[in-house]
CSV table of C-alpha atoms and ligand atoms in Angstrom, one decimal:
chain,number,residue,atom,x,y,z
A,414,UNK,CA,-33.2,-35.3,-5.5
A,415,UNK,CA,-34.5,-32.2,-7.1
A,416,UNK,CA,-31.3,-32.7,-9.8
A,417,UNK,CA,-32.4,-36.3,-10.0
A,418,UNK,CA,-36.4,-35.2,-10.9
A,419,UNK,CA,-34.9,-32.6,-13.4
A,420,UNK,CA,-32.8,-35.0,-15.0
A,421,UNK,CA,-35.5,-37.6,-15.3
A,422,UNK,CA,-38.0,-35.2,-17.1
A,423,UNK,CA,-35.4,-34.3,-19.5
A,424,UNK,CA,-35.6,-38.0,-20.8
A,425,UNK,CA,-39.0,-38.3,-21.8
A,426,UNK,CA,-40.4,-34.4,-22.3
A,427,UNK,CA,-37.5,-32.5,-24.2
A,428,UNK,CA,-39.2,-30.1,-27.3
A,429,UNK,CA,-37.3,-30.3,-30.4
A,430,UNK,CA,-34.6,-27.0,-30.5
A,431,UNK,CA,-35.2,-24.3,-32.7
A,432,UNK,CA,-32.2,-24.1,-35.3
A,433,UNK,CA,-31.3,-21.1,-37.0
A,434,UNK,CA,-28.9,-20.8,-40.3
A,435,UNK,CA,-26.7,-17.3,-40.6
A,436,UNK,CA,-23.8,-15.5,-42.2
A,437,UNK,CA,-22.9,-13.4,-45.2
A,438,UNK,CA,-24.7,-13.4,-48.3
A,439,UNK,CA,-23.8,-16.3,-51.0
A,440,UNK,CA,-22.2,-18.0,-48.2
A,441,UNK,CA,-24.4,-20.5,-49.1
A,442,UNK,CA,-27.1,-20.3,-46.5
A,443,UNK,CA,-30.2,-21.0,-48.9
A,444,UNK,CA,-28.3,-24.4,-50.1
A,445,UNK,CA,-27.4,-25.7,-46.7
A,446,UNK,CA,-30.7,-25.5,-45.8
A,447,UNK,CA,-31.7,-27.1,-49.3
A,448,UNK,CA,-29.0,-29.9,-48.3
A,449,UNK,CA,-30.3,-30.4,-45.1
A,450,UNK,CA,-33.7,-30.9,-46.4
A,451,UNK,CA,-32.4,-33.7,-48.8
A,452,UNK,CA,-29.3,-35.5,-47.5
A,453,UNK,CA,-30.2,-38.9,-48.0
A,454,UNK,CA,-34.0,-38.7,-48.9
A,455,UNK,CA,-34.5,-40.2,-52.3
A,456,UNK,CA,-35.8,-36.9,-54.4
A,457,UNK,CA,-39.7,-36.4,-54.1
A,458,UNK,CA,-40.0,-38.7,-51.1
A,459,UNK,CA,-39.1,-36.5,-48.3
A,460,UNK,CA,-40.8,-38.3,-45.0
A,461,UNK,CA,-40.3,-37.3,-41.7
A,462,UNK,CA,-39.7,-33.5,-42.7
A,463,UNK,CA,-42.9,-31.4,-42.8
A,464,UNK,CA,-42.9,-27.7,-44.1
A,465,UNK,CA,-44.5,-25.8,-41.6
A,466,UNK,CA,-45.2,-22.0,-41.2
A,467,UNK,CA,-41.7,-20.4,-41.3
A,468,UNK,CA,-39.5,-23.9,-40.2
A,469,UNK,CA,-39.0,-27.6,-41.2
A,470,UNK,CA,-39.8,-29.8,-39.0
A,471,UNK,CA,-37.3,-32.8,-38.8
A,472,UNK,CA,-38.5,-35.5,-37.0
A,473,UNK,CA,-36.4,-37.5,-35.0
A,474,UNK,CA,-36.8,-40.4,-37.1
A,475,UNK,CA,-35.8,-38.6,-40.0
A,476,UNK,CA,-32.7,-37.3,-38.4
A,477,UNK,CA,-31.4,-40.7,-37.4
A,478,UNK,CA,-31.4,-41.5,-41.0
A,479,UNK,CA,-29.9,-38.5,-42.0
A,480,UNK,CA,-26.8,-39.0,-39.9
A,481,UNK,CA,-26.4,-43.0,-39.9
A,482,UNK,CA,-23.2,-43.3,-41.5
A,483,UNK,CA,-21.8,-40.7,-39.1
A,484,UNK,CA,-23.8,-42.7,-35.8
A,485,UNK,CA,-22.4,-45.4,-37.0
A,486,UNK,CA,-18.9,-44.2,-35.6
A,487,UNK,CA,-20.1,-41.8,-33.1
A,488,UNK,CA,-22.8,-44.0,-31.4
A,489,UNK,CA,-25.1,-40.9,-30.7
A,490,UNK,CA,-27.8,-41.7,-28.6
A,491,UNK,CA,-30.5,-39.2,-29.5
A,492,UNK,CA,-33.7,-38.3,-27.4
A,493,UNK,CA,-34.9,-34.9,-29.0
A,494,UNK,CA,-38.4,-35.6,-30.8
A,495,UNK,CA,-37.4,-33.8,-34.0
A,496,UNK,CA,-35.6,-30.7,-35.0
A,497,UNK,CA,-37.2,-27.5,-36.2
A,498,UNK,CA,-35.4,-25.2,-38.8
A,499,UNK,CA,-36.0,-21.7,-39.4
A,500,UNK,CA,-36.7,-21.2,-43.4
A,501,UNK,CA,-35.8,-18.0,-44.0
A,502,UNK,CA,-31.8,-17.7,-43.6
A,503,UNK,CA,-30.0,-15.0,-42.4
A,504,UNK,CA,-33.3,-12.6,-42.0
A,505,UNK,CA,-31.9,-9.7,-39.8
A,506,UNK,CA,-35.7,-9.2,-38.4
A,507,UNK,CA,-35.9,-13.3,-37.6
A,508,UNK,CA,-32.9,-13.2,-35.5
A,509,UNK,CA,-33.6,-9.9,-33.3
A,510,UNK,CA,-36.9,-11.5,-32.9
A,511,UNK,CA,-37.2,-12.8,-28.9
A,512,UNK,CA,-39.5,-14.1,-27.1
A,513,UNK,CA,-40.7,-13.3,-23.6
A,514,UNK,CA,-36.7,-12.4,-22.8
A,515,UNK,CA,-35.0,-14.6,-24.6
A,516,UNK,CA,-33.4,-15.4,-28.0
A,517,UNK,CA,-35.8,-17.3,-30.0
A,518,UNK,CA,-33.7,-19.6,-31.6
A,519,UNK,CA,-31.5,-22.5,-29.4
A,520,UNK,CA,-28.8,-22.9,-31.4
A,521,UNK,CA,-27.4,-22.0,-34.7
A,522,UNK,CA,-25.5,-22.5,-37.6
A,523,UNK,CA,-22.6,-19.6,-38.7
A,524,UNK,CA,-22.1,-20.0,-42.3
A,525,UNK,CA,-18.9,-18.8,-43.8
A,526,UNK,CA,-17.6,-19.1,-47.1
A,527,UNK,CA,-14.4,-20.7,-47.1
A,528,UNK,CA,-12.8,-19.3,-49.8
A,529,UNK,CA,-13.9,-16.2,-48.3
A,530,UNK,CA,-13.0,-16.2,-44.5
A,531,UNK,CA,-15.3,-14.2,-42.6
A,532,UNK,CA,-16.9,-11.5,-43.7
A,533,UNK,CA,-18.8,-8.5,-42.2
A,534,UNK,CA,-22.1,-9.9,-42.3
A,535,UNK,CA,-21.0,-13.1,-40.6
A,536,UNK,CA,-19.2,-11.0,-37.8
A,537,UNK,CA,-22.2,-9.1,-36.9
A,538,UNK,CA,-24.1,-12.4,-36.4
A,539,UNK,CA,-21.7,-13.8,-34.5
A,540,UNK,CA,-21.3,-10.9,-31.9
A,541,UNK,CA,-25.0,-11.2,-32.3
A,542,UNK,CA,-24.8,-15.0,-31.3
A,543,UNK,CA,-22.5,-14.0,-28.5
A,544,UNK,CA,-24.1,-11.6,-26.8
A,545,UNK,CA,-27.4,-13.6,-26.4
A,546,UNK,CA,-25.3,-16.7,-24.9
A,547,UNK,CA,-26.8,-18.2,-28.3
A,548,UNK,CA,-24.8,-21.7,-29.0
A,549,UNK,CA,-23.3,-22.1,-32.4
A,550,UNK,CA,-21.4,-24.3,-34.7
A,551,UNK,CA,-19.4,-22.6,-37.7
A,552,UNK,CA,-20.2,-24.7,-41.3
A,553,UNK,CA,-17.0,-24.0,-43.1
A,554,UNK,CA,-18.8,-24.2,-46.1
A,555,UNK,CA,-17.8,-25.0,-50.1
A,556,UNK,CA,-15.0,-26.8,-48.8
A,557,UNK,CA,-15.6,-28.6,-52.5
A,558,UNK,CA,-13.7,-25.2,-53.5
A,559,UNK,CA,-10.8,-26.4,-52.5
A,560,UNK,CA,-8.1,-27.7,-55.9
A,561,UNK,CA,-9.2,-30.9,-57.1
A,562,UNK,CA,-11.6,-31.9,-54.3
A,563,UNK,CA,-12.8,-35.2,-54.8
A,564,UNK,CA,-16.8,-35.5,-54.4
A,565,UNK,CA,-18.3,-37.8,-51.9
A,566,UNK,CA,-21.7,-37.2,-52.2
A,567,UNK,CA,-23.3,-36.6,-48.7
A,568,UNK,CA,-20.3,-38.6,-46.8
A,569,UNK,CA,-19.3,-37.6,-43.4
A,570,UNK,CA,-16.5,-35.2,-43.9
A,571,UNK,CA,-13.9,-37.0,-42.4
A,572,UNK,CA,-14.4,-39.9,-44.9
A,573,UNK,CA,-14.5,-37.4,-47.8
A,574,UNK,CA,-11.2,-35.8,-46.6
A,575,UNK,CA,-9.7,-39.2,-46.4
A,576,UNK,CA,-10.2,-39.6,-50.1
A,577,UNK,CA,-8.2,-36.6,-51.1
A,578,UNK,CA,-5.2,-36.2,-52.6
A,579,UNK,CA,-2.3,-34.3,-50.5
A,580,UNK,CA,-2.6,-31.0,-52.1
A,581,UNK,CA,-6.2,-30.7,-51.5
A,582,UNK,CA,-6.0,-31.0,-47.9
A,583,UNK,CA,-3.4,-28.9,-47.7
A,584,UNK,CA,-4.9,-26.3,-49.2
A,585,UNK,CA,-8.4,-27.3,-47.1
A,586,UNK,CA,-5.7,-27.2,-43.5
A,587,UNK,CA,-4.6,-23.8,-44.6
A,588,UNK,CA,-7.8,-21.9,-45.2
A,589,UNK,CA,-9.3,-23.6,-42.1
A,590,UNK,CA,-6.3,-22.5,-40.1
A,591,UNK,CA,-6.7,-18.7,-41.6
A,592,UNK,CA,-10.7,-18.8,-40.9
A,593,UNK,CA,-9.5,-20.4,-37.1
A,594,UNK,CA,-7.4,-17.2,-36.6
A,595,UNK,CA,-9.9,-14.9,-38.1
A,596,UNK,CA,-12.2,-16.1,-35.6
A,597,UNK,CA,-9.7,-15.4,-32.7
A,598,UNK,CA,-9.3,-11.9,-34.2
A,599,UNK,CA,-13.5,-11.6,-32.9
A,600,UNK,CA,-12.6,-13.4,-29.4
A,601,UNK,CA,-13.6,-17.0,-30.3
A,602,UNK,CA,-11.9,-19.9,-29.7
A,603,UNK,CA,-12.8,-22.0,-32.4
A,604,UNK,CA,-11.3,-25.8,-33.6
A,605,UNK,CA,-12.0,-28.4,-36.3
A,606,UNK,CA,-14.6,-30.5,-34.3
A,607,UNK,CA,-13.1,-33.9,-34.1
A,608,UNK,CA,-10.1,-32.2,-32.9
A,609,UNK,CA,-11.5,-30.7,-29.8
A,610,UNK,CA,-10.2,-31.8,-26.5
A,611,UNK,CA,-12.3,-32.8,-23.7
A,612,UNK,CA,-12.0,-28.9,-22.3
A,613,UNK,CA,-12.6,-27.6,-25.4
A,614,UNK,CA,-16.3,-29.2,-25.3
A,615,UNK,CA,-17.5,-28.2,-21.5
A,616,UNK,CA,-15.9,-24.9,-22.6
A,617,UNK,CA,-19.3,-23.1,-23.5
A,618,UNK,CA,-17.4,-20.3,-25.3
A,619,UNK,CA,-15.4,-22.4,-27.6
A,620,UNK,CA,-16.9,-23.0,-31.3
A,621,UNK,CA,-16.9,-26.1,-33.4
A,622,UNK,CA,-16.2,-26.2,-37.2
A,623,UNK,CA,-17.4,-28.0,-39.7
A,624,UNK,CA,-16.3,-28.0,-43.2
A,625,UNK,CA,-18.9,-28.9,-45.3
A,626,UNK,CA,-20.4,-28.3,-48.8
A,627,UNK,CA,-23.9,-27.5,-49.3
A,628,UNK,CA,-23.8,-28.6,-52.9
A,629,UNK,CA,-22.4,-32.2,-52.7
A,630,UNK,CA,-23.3,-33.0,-48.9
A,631,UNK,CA,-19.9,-33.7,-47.3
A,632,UNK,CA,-20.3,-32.7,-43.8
A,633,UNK,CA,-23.7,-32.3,-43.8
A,634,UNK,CA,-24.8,-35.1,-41.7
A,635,UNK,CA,-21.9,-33.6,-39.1
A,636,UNK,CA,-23.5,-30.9,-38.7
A,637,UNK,CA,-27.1,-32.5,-37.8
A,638,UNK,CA,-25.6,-34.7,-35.8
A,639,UNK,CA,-23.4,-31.6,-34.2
A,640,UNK,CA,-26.6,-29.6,-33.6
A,641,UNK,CA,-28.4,-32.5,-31.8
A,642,UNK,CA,-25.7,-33.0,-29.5
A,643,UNK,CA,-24.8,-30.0,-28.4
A,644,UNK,CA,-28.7,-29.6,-28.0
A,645,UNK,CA,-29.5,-32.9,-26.4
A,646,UNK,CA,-26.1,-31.7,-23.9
A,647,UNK,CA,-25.6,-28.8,-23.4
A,648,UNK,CA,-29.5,-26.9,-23.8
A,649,UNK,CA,-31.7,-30.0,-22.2
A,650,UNK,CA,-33.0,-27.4,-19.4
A,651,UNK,CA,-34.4,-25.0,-21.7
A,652,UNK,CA,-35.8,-27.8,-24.2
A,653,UNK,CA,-37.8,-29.5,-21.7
A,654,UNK,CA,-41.0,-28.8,-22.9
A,655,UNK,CA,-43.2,-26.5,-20.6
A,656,UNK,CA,-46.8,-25.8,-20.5
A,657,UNK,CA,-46.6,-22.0,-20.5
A,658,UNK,CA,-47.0,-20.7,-23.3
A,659,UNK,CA,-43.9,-19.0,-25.5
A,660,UNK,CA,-44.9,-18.2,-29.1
A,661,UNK,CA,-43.8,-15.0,-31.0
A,662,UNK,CA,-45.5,-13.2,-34.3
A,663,UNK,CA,-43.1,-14.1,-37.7
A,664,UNK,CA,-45.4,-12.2,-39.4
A,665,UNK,CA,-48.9,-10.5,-40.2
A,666,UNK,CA,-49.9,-11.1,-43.7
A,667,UNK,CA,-53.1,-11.1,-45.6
A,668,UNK,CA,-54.1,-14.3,-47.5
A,669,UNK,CA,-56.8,-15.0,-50.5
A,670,UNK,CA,-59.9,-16.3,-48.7
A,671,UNK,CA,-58.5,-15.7,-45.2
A,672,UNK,CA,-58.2,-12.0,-44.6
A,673,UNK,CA,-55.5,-11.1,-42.4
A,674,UNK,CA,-53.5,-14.0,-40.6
A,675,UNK,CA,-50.4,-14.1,-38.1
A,676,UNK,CA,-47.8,-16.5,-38.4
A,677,UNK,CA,-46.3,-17.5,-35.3
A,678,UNK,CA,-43.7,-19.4,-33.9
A,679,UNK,CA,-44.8,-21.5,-30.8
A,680,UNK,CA,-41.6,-22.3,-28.4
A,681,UNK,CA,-43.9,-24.0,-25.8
A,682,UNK,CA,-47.5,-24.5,-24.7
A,683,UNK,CA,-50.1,-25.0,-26.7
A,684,UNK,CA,-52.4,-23.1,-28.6
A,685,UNK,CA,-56.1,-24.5,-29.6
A,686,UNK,CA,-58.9,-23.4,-31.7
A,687,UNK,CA,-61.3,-21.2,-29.4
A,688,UNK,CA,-58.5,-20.1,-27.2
A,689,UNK,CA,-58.8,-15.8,-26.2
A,690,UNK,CA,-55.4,-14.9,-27.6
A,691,UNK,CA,-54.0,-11.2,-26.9
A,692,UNK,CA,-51.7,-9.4,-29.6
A,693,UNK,CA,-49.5,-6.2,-29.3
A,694,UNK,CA,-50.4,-3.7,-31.5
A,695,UNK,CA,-48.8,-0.1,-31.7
A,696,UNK,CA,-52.3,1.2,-30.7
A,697,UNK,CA,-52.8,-1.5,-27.5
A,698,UNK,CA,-53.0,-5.0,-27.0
A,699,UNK,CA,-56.0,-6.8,-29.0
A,700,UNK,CA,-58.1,-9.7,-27.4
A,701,UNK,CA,-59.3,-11.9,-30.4
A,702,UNK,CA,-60.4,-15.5,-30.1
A,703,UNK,CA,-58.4,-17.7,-32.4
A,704,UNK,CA,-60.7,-19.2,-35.6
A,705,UNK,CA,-58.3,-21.3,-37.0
A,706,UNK,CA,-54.9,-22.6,-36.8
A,707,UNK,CA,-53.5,-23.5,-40.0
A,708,UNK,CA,-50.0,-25.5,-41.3
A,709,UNK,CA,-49.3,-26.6,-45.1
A,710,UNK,CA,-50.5,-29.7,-46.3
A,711,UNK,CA,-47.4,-32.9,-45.5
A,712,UNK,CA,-46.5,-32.6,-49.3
A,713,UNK,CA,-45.5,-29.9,-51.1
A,714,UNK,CA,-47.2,-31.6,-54.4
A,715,UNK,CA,-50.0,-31.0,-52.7
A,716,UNK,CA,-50.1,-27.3,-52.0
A,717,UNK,CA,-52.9,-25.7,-53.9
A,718,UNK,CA,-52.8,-22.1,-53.2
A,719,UNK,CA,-54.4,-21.6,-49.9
A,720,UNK,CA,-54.9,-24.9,-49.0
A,721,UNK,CA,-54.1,-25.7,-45.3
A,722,UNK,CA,-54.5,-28.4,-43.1
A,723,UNK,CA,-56.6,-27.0,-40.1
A,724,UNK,CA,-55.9,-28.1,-36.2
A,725,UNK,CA,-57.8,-28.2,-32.9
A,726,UNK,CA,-55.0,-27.8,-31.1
A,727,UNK,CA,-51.1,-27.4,-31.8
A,728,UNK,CA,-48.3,-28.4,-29.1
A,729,UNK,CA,-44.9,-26.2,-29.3
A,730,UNK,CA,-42.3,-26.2,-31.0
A,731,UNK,CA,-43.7,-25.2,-34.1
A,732,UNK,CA,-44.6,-23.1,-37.1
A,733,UNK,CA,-48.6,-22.4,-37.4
A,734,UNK,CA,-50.9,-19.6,-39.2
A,735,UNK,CA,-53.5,-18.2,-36.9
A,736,UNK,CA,-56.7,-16.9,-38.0
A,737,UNK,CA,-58.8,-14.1,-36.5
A,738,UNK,CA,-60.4,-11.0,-36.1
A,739,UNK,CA,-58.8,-7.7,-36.1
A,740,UNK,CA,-55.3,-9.3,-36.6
A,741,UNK,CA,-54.1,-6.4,-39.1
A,742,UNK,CA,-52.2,-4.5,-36.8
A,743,UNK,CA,-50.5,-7.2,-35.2
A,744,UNK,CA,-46.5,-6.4,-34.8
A,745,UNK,CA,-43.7,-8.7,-35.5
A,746,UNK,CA,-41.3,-9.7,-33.0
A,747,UNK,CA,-44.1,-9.7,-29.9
A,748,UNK,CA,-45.3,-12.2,-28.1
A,749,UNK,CA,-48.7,-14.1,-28.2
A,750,UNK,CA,-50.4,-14.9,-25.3
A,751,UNK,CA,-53.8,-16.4,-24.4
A,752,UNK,CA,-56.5,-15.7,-21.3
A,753,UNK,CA,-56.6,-18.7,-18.8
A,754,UNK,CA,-59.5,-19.7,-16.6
A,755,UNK,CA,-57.7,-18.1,-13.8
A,756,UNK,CA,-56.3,-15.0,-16.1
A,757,UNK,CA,-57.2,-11.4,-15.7
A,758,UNK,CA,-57.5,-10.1,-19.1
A,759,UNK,CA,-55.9,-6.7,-17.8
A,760,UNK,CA,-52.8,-8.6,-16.4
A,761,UNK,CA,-52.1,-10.6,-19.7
A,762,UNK,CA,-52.7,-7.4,-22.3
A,763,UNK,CA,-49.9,-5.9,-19.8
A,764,UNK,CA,-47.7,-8.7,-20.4
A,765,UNK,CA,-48.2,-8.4,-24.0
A,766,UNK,CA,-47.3,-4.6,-24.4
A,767,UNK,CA,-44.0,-4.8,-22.3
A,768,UNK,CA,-42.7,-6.9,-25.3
A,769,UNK,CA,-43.2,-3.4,-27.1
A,770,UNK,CA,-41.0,-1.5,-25.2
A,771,UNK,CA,-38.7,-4.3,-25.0
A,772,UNK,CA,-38.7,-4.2,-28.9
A,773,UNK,CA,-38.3,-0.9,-29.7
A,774,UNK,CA,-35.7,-1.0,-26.8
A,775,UNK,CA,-33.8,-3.9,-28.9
A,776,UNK,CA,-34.2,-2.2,-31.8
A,777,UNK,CA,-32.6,1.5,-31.0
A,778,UNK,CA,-29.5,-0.7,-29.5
A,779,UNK,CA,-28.9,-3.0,-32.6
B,1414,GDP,P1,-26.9,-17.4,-49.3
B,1414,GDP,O1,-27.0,-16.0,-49.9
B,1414,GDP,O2,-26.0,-17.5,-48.2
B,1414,GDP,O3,-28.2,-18.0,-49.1
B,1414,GDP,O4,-26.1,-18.3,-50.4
B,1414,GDP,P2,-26.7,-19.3,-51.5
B,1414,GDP,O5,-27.2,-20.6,-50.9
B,1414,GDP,O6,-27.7,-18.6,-52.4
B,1414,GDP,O7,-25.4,-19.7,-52.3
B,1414,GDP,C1,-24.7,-18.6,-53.0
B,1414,GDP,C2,-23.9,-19.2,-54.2
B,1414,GDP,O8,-22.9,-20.1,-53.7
B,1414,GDP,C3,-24.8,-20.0,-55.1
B,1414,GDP,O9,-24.3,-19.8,-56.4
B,1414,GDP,C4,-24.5,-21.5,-54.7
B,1414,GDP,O10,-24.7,-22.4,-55.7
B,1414,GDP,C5,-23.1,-21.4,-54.3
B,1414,GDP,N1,-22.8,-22.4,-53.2
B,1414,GDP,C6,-23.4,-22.5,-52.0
B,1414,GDP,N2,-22.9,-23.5,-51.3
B,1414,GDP,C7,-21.9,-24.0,-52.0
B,1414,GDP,C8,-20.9,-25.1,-51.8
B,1414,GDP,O11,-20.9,-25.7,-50.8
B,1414,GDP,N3,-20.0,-25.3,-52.8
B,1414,GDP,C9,-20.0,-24.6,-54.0
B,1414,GDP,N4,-19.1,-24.9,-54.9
B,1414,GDP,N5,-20.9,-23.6,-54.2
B,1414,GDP,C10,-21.8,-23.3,-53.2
């Protein structure tokens, strides 16, 4: 019964997962995400994604689009309200950033280069991604490297490889085979996704690869559909959506006309204009109330320096500037929470300041 109640909340109350993009440098991180942004949205008329404070927001609508060609085939059925995408790939601080415990981001994408095979950077996230039990796909990525590769702009990959000529794919099986046993050198068990066995898939360890290029879009709608369905599968207990709030400082930053804001992450809950928030600072926890909750305007054509969009209330996930008093000290990486009714101040300013120990705790160990 309980299994039954579980499974029937999942349906309807799911929050949209929290994707992050990592690897080496010029793997090609910054153009994925570019791609991802613009696989099949005619230029300067991106709907459905919304730039908000640190992420895009996908929402679902937008990523059925995205991967219809691919759905067409696969016959997804996809319940996640949206996707939410971290902007700043491969930031060291974003990823040793937690919140209340756990890793902030669901899932991820490992980026390597593959002309390149893995490289140190990339082997340090992974391990990272490892240890935190964080799910992950690998984007073998400039696969339009390979000799002679014959675009097909923003196809699914296995349509683009069918339109190769021999020595291409041979050359595109041999460097996926050497980045396979590269992998296996690191302890993962990794295959070509469509050539995963059944086992492979309930296997939580084992990683799927996707070759994909970030410049011409093969692969790219893979991968979205990839991340939704290992998120929609395999993570639909910690994406239902939960009352409590989970939201972690990105960053402290003064801005023209606002003085000092925060820019924080909400995982889940919600935060609203009014609400007593408490902060970690390295002198003690701070007790401001919140003056204004701030995302960018839906269009970037629209963004006139300092111009926001201001809310009453936001729901989790998502990205949001906060305004307030005394924010200055604020530290990264720690959590945000806010004074309930039923609340004793003392008890939540506690809460907040374990996240510093925790933090310095992390950061002495990585
Ligand atoms: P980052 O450092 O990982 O963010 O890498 P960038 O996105 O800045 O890309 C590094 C370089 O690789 C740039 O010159 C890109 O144009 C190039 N690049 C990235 N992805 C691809 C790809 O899929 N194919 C090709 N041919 N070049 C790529």
């Amino acid at each position: 019964q309980e299994k039954a109640n579980l499974a029937a909340r999942t349906r309807d109350d799911l929050r949209c997962p929290i994707v992050v993009i990592m690897g080496h440098v010029d793997t090609g991180k910054t153009k994925l995400l570019d791609k991802i942004r613009k696989t099949n949205v005619q230029e300067g008329e991106a709907g459905g994604i919304t730039q908000q404070i640190g992420a895009t927001y996908f929402e679902k609508s937008t990523l059925l689009t995205q991967t219809a060609r691919l759905n067409e085939t696969e016959k997804f059925d996809l319940t996640l309200p949206g996707m939410l995408v971290i902007d700043t790939p491969g930031h060291e601080s974003f990823t040793n950033l937690r919140s209340r415990g756990s890793s902030l981001c669901d899932v991820a994408i490992l980026v390597v280069d593959l002309m390149h095979g893995l490289e140190q950077q990339t082997i340090e996230s992974l391990h990272m991604l490892k240890n935190r039990g964080t799910p992950f796909v690998v984007a073998l990525n400039k696969v339009d490297r390979c000799y002679s590769w014959k675009t097909c702009k923003d196809m699914p990959i296995r349509e683009a490889l069918k339109e190769q000529a021999e020595g291409t794919l041979q050359e595109f099986r041999s460097r996926a085979s050497d980045a396979k046993l590269q992998l296996q050198e690191q302890g993962v068990n990794s295959n070509i996704y469509w050539e995963m066995g059944d086992d492979d898939w309930e296997n939580s360890d084992f990683v799927p690869l996707v070759p994909t290029s970030a410049i011409t879009g093969e692969g790219v709608q893979d991968i979205l559909l990839l991340l939704c369905q290992i998120a929609q599968r395999k993570l639909w207990k910690q994406l239902m959506w939960c009352a409590n709030l989970q939201a972690t400082v990105l960053e402290v930053k003064a801005i023209d006309g606002l003085g000092m804001t925060v820019d924080v992450l909400v995982v889940n809950g919600h935060l609203r204009e009014g609400d007593r928030a408490v902060f970690c600072t390295l002198e003690g926890p701070i007790v401001t109330e919140i003056r204004g909750l701030l995302t960018p305007p839906p269009s970037r054509e629209m963004r006139i320096k300092s111009e926001y969009i201001h809310h009453k209330e936001i729901k989790g996930a998502l990205g949001v500037k906060v305004i307030g008093n005394g924010l200055e000290k604020v530290m990264a990486g720690t959590s945000v929470l806010v004074v309930g009714p039923d609340d004793e101040v003392e008890d939540i300013k506690a809460e907040v300041m374990s996240d510093l120990t925790k933090l310095q705790d992390k950061l002495s160990t990585d």
